[in-house]
Short mmCIF file of C-alpha atoms in Angstrom, two decimals:
data_model
loop_
_atom_site.label_atom_id
_atom_site.label_comp_id
_atom_site.label_asym_id
_atom_site.label_seq_id
_atom_site.Cartn_x
_atom_site.Cartn_y
_atom_site.Cartn_z
CA UNK A 1 -10.97 25.15 -2.06
CA UNK A 2 -10.38 23.76 -5.57
CA UNK A 3 -13.54 22.39 -7.15
CA UNK A 4 -12.90 19.10 -8.96
CA UNK A 5 -16.48 18.53 -10.15
CA UNK A 6 -16.58 17.33 -13.78
CA UNK A 7 -12.80 17.44 -13.96
CA UNK A 8 -10.47 15.06 -15.79
CA UNK A 9 -7.77 13.55 -13.61
CA UNK A 10 -4.71 11.44 -14.38
CA UNK A 11 -3.14 9.24 -11.71
CA UNK A 12 0.45 8.45 -12.70
CA UNK A 13 1.39 5.23 -10.93
CA UNK A 14 -2.26 4.47 -10.22
CA UNK A 15 -1.75 0.70 -10.09
CA UNK A 16 0.41 0.76 -6.97
CA UNK A 17 -0.40 0.57 -3.27
CA UNK A 18 -1.40 4.18 -2.64
CA UNK A 19 -2.30 4.94 -6.25
CA UNK A 20 -4.93 2.22 -6.59
CA UNK A 21 -6.62 3.26 -3.34
CA UNK A 22 -6.57 6.84 -4.60
CA UNK A 23 -8.32 5.75 -7.80
CA UNK A 24 -10.98 4.02 -5.68
CA UNK A 25 -11.56 7.24 -3.71
CA UNK A 26 -11.61 9.43 -6.82
CA UNK A 27 -14.34 7.20 -8.25
CA UNK A 28 -16.54 8.38 -5.36
CA UNK A 29 -16.02 12.01 -6.42
CA UNK A 30 -18.15 13.81 -9.06
CA UNK A 31 -15.33 13.83 -11.61
CA UNK A 32 -15.73 13.25 -15.35
CA UNK A 33 -12.74 11.01 -16.08
CA UNK A 34 -9.98 9.17 -14.23
CA UNK A 35 -7.01 7.97 -16.24
CA UNK A 36 -4.61 5.49 -14.66
CA UNK A 37 -1.20 5.92 -16.30
CA UNK A 38 0.85 2.88 -15.39
CA UNK A 39 3.74 0.76 -16.73
CA UNK A 40 2.73 -2.23 -14.55
CA UNK A 41 6.26 -2.95 -13.42
CA UNK A 42 5.47 -2.28 -9.79
CA UNK A 43 1.75 -1.63 -9.93
CA UNK A 44 -0.66 -4.33 -11.05
CA UNK A 45 -4.00 -4.61 -12.81
CA UNK A 46 -5.41 -6.69 -9.99
CA UNK A 47 -5.29 -3.61 -7.74
CA UNK A 48 -7.65 -1.87 -10.16
CA UNK A 49 -10.14 -4.68 -10.76
CA UNK A 50 -12.88 -2.95 -8.73
CA UNK A 51 -12.31 0.61 -9.91
CA UNK A 52 -12.30 -0.28 -13.62
CA UNK A 53 -15.92 -1.37 -13.28
CA UNK A 54 -16.61 2.39 -13.28
CA UNK A 55 -16.85 3.58 -16.89
CA UNK A 56 -15.05 6.81 -15.99
CA UNK A 57 -11.86 4.90 -15.10
CA UNK A 58 -9.53 4.22 -18.02
CA UNK A 59 -6.15 2.49 -17.97
CA UNK A 60 -3.41 3.80 -20.23
CA UNK A 61 -0.16 1.85 -20.35
CA UNK A 62 2.85 4.10 -20.53
CA UNK A 63 6.11 5.07 -18.89
CA UNK A 64 7.30 8.37 -17.41
CA UNK A 65 10.59 7.79 -19.21
CA UNK A 66 8.75 8.31 -22.50
CA UNK A 67 7.77 11.94 -22.87
CA UNK A 68 5.54 11.19 -25.85
CA UNK A 69 3.45 8.83 -23.66
CA UNK A 70 2.99 11.56 -21.07
CA UNK A 71 2.15 14.29 -23.57
CA UNK A 72 -0.42 12.08 -25.26
CA UNK A 73 -2.24 11.11 -22.07
CA UNK A 74 -2.34 14.61 -20.56
CA UNK A 75 -4.12 16.29 -23.46
CA UNK A 76 -7.32 17.83 -22.09
CA UNK A 77 -6.65 16.75 -18.49
CA UNK A 78 -7.18 19.08 -15.52
CA UNK A 79 -5.27 17.54 -12.62
CA UNK A 80 -2.43 15.08 -12.11
CA UNK A 81 -1.31 12.90 -9.22
CA UNK A 82 2.30 11.78 -9.59
CA UNK A 83 2.98 8.63 -7.55
CA UNK A 84 5.27 6.67 -9.89
CA UNK A 85 8.71 5.89 -8.43
CA UNK A 86 11.35 3.26 -7.80
CA UNK A 87 11.13 2.24 -4.15
CA UNK A 88 13.81 2.24 -1.48
CA UNK A 89 15.31 -1.20 -2.01
CA UNK A 90 15.02 -0.88 -5.78
CA UNK A 91 17.16 2.24 -5.42
CA UNK A 92 19.77 0.14 -3.60
CA UNK A 93 19.80 -2.67 -6.16
CA UNK A 94 19.37 -0.63 -9.35
CA UNK A 95 20.58 2.88 -8.51
CA UNK A 96 21.04 4.21 -12.04
CA UNK A 97 17.58 3.05 -13.08
CA UNK A 98 16.15 4.61 -9.93
CA UNK A 99 17.75 7.97 -10.67
CA UNK A 100 16.23 7.95 -14.16
CA UNK A 101 12.80 6.95 -12.83
CA UNK A 102 12.59 9.21 -9.80
CA UNK A 103 14.44 12.28 -11.04
CA UNK A 104 14.36 12.36 -14.84
CA UNK A 105 10.92 10.76 -14.82
CA UNK A 106 9.64 13.41 -12.43
CA UNK A 107 11.11 16.14 -14.62
CA UNK A 108 9.31 14.60 -17.60
CA UNK A 109 6.03 14.69 -15.67
CA UNK A 110 6.49 18.33 -14.71
CA UNK A 111 7.39 19.38 -18.24
CA UNK A 112 4.42 17.52 -19.73
CA UNK A 113 2.09 19.04 -17.11
CA UNK A 114 3.36 22.52 -17.88
CA UNK A 115 2.89 22.05 -21.62
CA UNK A 116 -0.58 20.53 -21.17
CA UNK A 117 -1.73 23.40 -18.96
CA UNK A 118 -2.45 21.13 -15.98
CA UNK A 119 -4.12 23.14 -13.23
CA UNK A 120 -2.51 21.33 -10.29
CA UNK A 121 -0.12 18.45 -9.58
CA UNK A 122 -0.01 16.46 -6.34
CA UNK A 123 3.46 14.98 -5.97
CA UNK A 124 4.18 11.94 -3.81
CA UNK A 125 7.42 12.57 -1.97
CA UNK A 126 8.46 10.67 1.16
CA UNK A 127 9.43 11.11 4.79
CA UNK A 128 12.70 9.51 3.66
CA UNK A 129 13.86 13.05 2.86
CA UNK A 130 14.26 13.58 6.61
CA UNK A 131 16.48 10.59 7.32
CA UNK A 132 16.88 9.83 11.02
CA UNK A 133 15.03 12.14 13.35
CA UNK A 134 16.94 15.05 14.82
CA UNK A 135 13.80 15.96 16.76
CA UNK A 136 10.42 14.28 17.27
CA UNK A 137 7.82 14.87 16.06
CA UNK A 138 9.40 15.87 12.75
CA UNK A 139 7.83 19.01 11.34
CA UNK A 140 8.08 19.90 7.67
CA UNK A 141 10.98 22.19 8.62
CA UNK A 142 13.03 19.23 9.85
CA UNK A 143 16.44 19.22 8.10
CA UNK A 144 17.11 16.84 5.22
CA UNK A 145 19.15 14.29 7.14
CA UNK A 146 18.79 11.60 4.47
CA UNK A 147 21.57 9.18 3.54
CA UNK A 148 19.73 6.86 1.14
CA UNK A 149 19.56 7.08 -2.63
CA UNK A 150 15.77 6.83 -2.48
CA UNK A 151 15.60 9.82 -0.15
CA UNK A 152 18.04 11.69 -2.35
CA UNK A 153 15.84 11.18 -5.42
CA UNK A 154 12.81 12.43 -3.49
CA UNK A 155 14.70 15.52 -2.32
CA UNK A 156 15.67 16.11 -5.95
CA UNK A 157 12.04 15.74 -7.00
CA UNK A 158 10.94 18.27 -4.39
CA UNK A 159 13.57 20.75 -5.48
CA UNK A 160 12.60 20.32 -9.14
CA UNK A 161 8.99 21.15 -8.27
CA UNK A 162 10.10 24.23 -6.33
CA UNK A 163 12.23 25.37 -9.28
CA UNK A 164 9.43 24.72 -11.79
CA UNK A 165 7.06 26.76 -9.66
CA UNK A 166 9.49 29.68 -9.68
CA UNK A 167 10.11 29.39 -13.41
CA UNK A 168 6.66 28.52 -14.76
CA UNK A 169 4.24 28.78 -11.82
CA UNK A 170 3.31 25.11 -12.18
CA UNK A 171 0.73 24.72 -9.41
CA UNK A 172 1.69 21.82 -7.14
CA UNK A 173 1.59 20.48 -3.60
CA UNK A 174 3.75 17.65 -2.24
CA UNK A 175 3.15 14.88 0.30
CA UNK A 176 5.76 13.24 2.51
CA UNK A 177 4.36 9.84 3.50
CA UNK A 178 5.40 8.16 6.71
CA UNK A 179 5.24 4.30 6.81
CA UNK A 180 2.24 3.36 4.67
CA UNK A 181 0.68 -0.09 5.09
CA UNK A 182 -2.54 -1.85 4.19
CA UNK A 183 -4.33 -4.04 1.63
CA UNK A 184 -2.56 -4.42 -1.73
CA UNK A 185 0.79 -4.19 0.01
CA UNK A 186 3.38 -6.62 -1.31
CA UNK A 187 2.88 -9.99 0.36
CA UNK A 188 5.55 -11.81 -1.61
CA UNK A 189 8.81 -11.03 -3.36
CA UNK A 190 12.01 -9.20 -2.55
CA UNK A 191 10.60 -5.92 -1.29
CA UNK A 192 7.98 -6.88 1.26
CA UNK A 193 7.80 -4.57 4.26
CA UNK A 194 8.43 -5.43 7.90
CA UNK A 195 4.76 -6.08 8.71
CA UNK A 196 4.44 -8.67 5.97
CA UNK A 197 7.69 -10.35 6.97
CA UNK A 198 6.39 -10.73 10.51
CA UNK A 199 3.12 -12.22 9.22
CA UNK A 200 5.04 -14.59 6.95
CA UNK A 201 6.90 -15.97 9.96
CA UNK A 202 3.73 -16.32 12.01
CA UNK A 203 1.97 -18.15 9.17
CA UNK A 204 4.91 -20.54 8.90
CA UNK A 205 4.75 -21.27 12.64
CA UNK A 206 8.10 -19.58 13.14
CA UNK A 207 8.77 -16.92 15.77
CA UNK A 208 8.93 -13.42 14.27
CA UNK A 209 12.38 -11.88 14.38
CA UNK A 210 13.07 -8.58 16.13
CA UNK A 211 16.40 -7.08 15.17
CA UNK A 212 18.30 -5.25 17.88
CA UNK A 213 16.19 -4.21 20.87
CA UNK A 214 13.05 -3.62 18.79
CA UNK A 215 12.81 -0.02 19.97
CA UNK A 216 13.17 1.40 16.47
CA UNK A 217 10.10 3.64 16.17
CA UNK A 218 8.02 4.70 13.20
CA UNK A 219 4.80 6.44 12.24
CA UNK A 220 2.48 3.93 10.54
CA UNK A 221 -0.42 5.22 8.44
CA UNK A 222 -3.16 3.16 6.82
CA UNK A 223 -3.13 3.25 3.02
CA UNK A 224 -6.66 4.57 2.57
CA UNK A 225 -5.81 7.52 4.81
CA UNK A 226 -2.69 8.18 2.73
CA UNK A 227 -4.81 8.09 -0.42
CA UNK A 228 -7.36 10.46 1.09
CA UNK A 229 -4.57 12.92 1.91
CA UNK A 230 -3.99 13.20 -1.85
CA UNK A 231 -7.57 14.32 -2.44
CA UNK A 232 -7.36 16.78 0.46
CA UNK A 233 -4.19 18.17 -1.11
CA UNK A 234 -5.83 18.48 -4.53
CA UNK A 235 -8.81 20.37 -3.14
CA UNK A 236 -6.79 22.62 -0.80
CA UNK A 237 -5.60 26.16 -1.44
CA UNK A 238 -2.01 25.29 -0.48
CA UNK A 239 0.53 25.83 -3.25
CA UNK A 240 4.29 25.22 -3.44
CA UNK A 241 4.32 23.45 -0.06
CA UNK A 242 5.07 20.00 1.33
CA UNK A 243 3.13 18.15 4.01
CA UNK A 244 3.69 15.17 6.27
CA UNK A 245 1.15 12.37 5.87
CA UNK A 246 1.08 10.23 8.98
CA UNK A 247 -0.72 9.41 12.21
CA UNK A 248 1.76 11.28 14.36
CA UNK A 249 1.87 8.23 16.63
CA UNK A 250 5.08 6.53 17.74
CA UNK A 251 5.08 2.74 17.37
CA UNK A 252 8.11 0.55 17.98
CA UNK A 253 8.90 -2.59 16.02
CA UNK A 254 8.54 -4.53 19.27
CA UNK A 255 5.04 -3.11 19.80
CA UNK A 256 3.88 -3.85 16.28
CA UNK A 257 5.27 -7.42 16.49
CA UNK A 258 3.30 -8.18 19.64
CA UNK A 259 0.19 -6.53 18.21
CA UNK A 260 0.41 -8.74 15.11
CA UNK A 261 0.85 -11.82 17.30
CA UNK A 262 -2.26 -10.83 19.24
CA UNK A 263 -4.37 -10.08 16.16
CA UNK A 264 -3.46 -13.40 14.53
CA UNK A 265 -4.11 -15.34 17.75
CA UNK A 266 -0.55 -16.65 17.72
CA UNK A 267 1.11 -18.00 20.88
CA UNK A 268 4.58 -17.63 19.41
CA UNK A 269 7.20 -15.52 21.15
CA UNK A 270 9.47 -13.30 19.05
CA UNK A 271 13.18 -13.97 18.96
CA UNK A 272 15.87 -11.31 18.97
CA UNK A 273 18.79 -11.14 16.55
CA UNK A 274 21.58 -8.59 16.09
CA UNK A 275 20.56 -5.56 14.09
CA UNK A 276 22.04 -5.31 10.62
CA UNK A 277 21.81 -2.41 8.19
CA UNK A 278 18.90 -0.13 9.04
CA UNK A 279 18.14 2.91 6.94
CA UNK A 280 16.23 4.79 9.65
CA UNK A 281 15.67 3.94 13.33
CA UNK A 282 13.32 6.73 14.44
CA UNK A 283 10.81 8.71 12.36
CA UNK A 284 7.54 10.16 13.63
CA UNK A 285 5.93 13.07 11.80
CA UNK A 286 4.07 16.10 13.02
CA UNK A 287 0.52 16.17 11.63
CA UNK A 288 -0.28 19.78 12.51
CA UNK A 289 0.46 21.45 9.18
CA UNK A 290 -1.54 18.91 7.14
CA UNK A 291 -4.44 19.24 9.56
CA UNK A 292 -4.46 23.04 9.42
CA UNK A 293 -3.78 23.63 5.72
CA UNK A 294 -5.13 20.50 4.01
CA UNK A 295 -7.87 19.60 6.45
CA UNK A 296 -6.38 16.12 6.63
CA UNK A 297 -6.37 13.87 9.66
CA UNK A 298 -5.80 10.10 9.59
CA UNK A 299 -8.86 8.16 10.77
CA UNK A 300 -7.77 4.51 10.96
CA UNK A 301 -5.79 3.53 14.03
CA UNK A 302 -3.08 0.90 13.89
CA UNK A 303 -5.17 -1.94 15.37
CA UNK A 304 -8.02 -1.33 12.91
CA UNK A 305 -5.66 -1.02 9.96
CA UNK A 306 -3.69 -4.15 10.78
CA UNK A 307 -6.91 -6.17 11.14
CA UNK A 308 -7.94 -5.07 7.64
CA UNK A 309 -4.50 -5.90 6.27
CA UNK A 310 -4.51 -9.36 7.85
CA UNK A 311 -7.99 -10.12 6.47
CA UNK A 312 -6.97 -9.01 2.96
CA UNK A 313 -3.73 -10.96 3.12
CA UNK A 314 -5.45 -14.18 4.15
CA UNK A 315 -7.86 -13.80 1.22
CA UNK A 316 -4.93 -13.29 -1.16
CA UNK A 317 -2.98 -16.25 0.13
CA UNK A 318 -6.03 -18.51 -0.16
CA UNK A 319 -6.61 -17.45 -3.78
CA UNK A 320 -2.94 -18.08 -4.61
CA UNK A 321 -2.94 -21.56 -3.05
CA UNK A 322 -6.25 -22.66 -4.59
#
């Protein structure tokens, strides 16, 4: 197991959903320094307001498109987490920008890590590389059945890491997240996820909408578990491998809608509308490899996680309205 005691760690994209929770968890470790490298386009300072109270946590504004920013911040660092990326719908709306961020930006990170002598990189990939399930649960050997630009950029990132390992032996491990949710998730704007859209409707006294039959099924994992998987990956002996990060539990959109209605105490009944464009309709990951090689197992079940999300969201909405 890799010993991270007294190490210096940079979290690229540390102001985002998973990244900020990762910074919180790293602050509980006996590390010497935690640098958050962030351009604050997607991530936000508010997500880091607790962690920056720790004197070891430092924020450095920069962009993975600027190699000089990366080279400057990585001097003397030991480990790197690379979470910065354009998200799925951003890839749809701004595809060229997404390609530069997710592919060229990732190459810039790898090159800077190689030149800085970084001991290990943990790369955030995505279960989007799989596309729709050919078999369930999806193991890490599941074929790349992706048809989205976001998934394509993550496949490219994975292949770049494989190639860099062959060429330069850059030590890395990659994580393929299933559907991550939890506090600090977007609760407003153009890219809010299905859970938040359902809660928006409930708050407005409107019935939540289920598209199609609601039997689309996914693997939901609580954000703090996803963040903890990063630390397990950093400490593990695994090298040049990718791992699913999920609960391994199948949950349909219909099930999660009714669970949210129950947890909010709502008496509303969902309404059904025809299904429009859906990127993926079934995706549940196998957790066996991560459990065996990383020692990672998700601990927060869906009911517990959704209760925490709802509580956080209500606090946020109150602060916005006041």
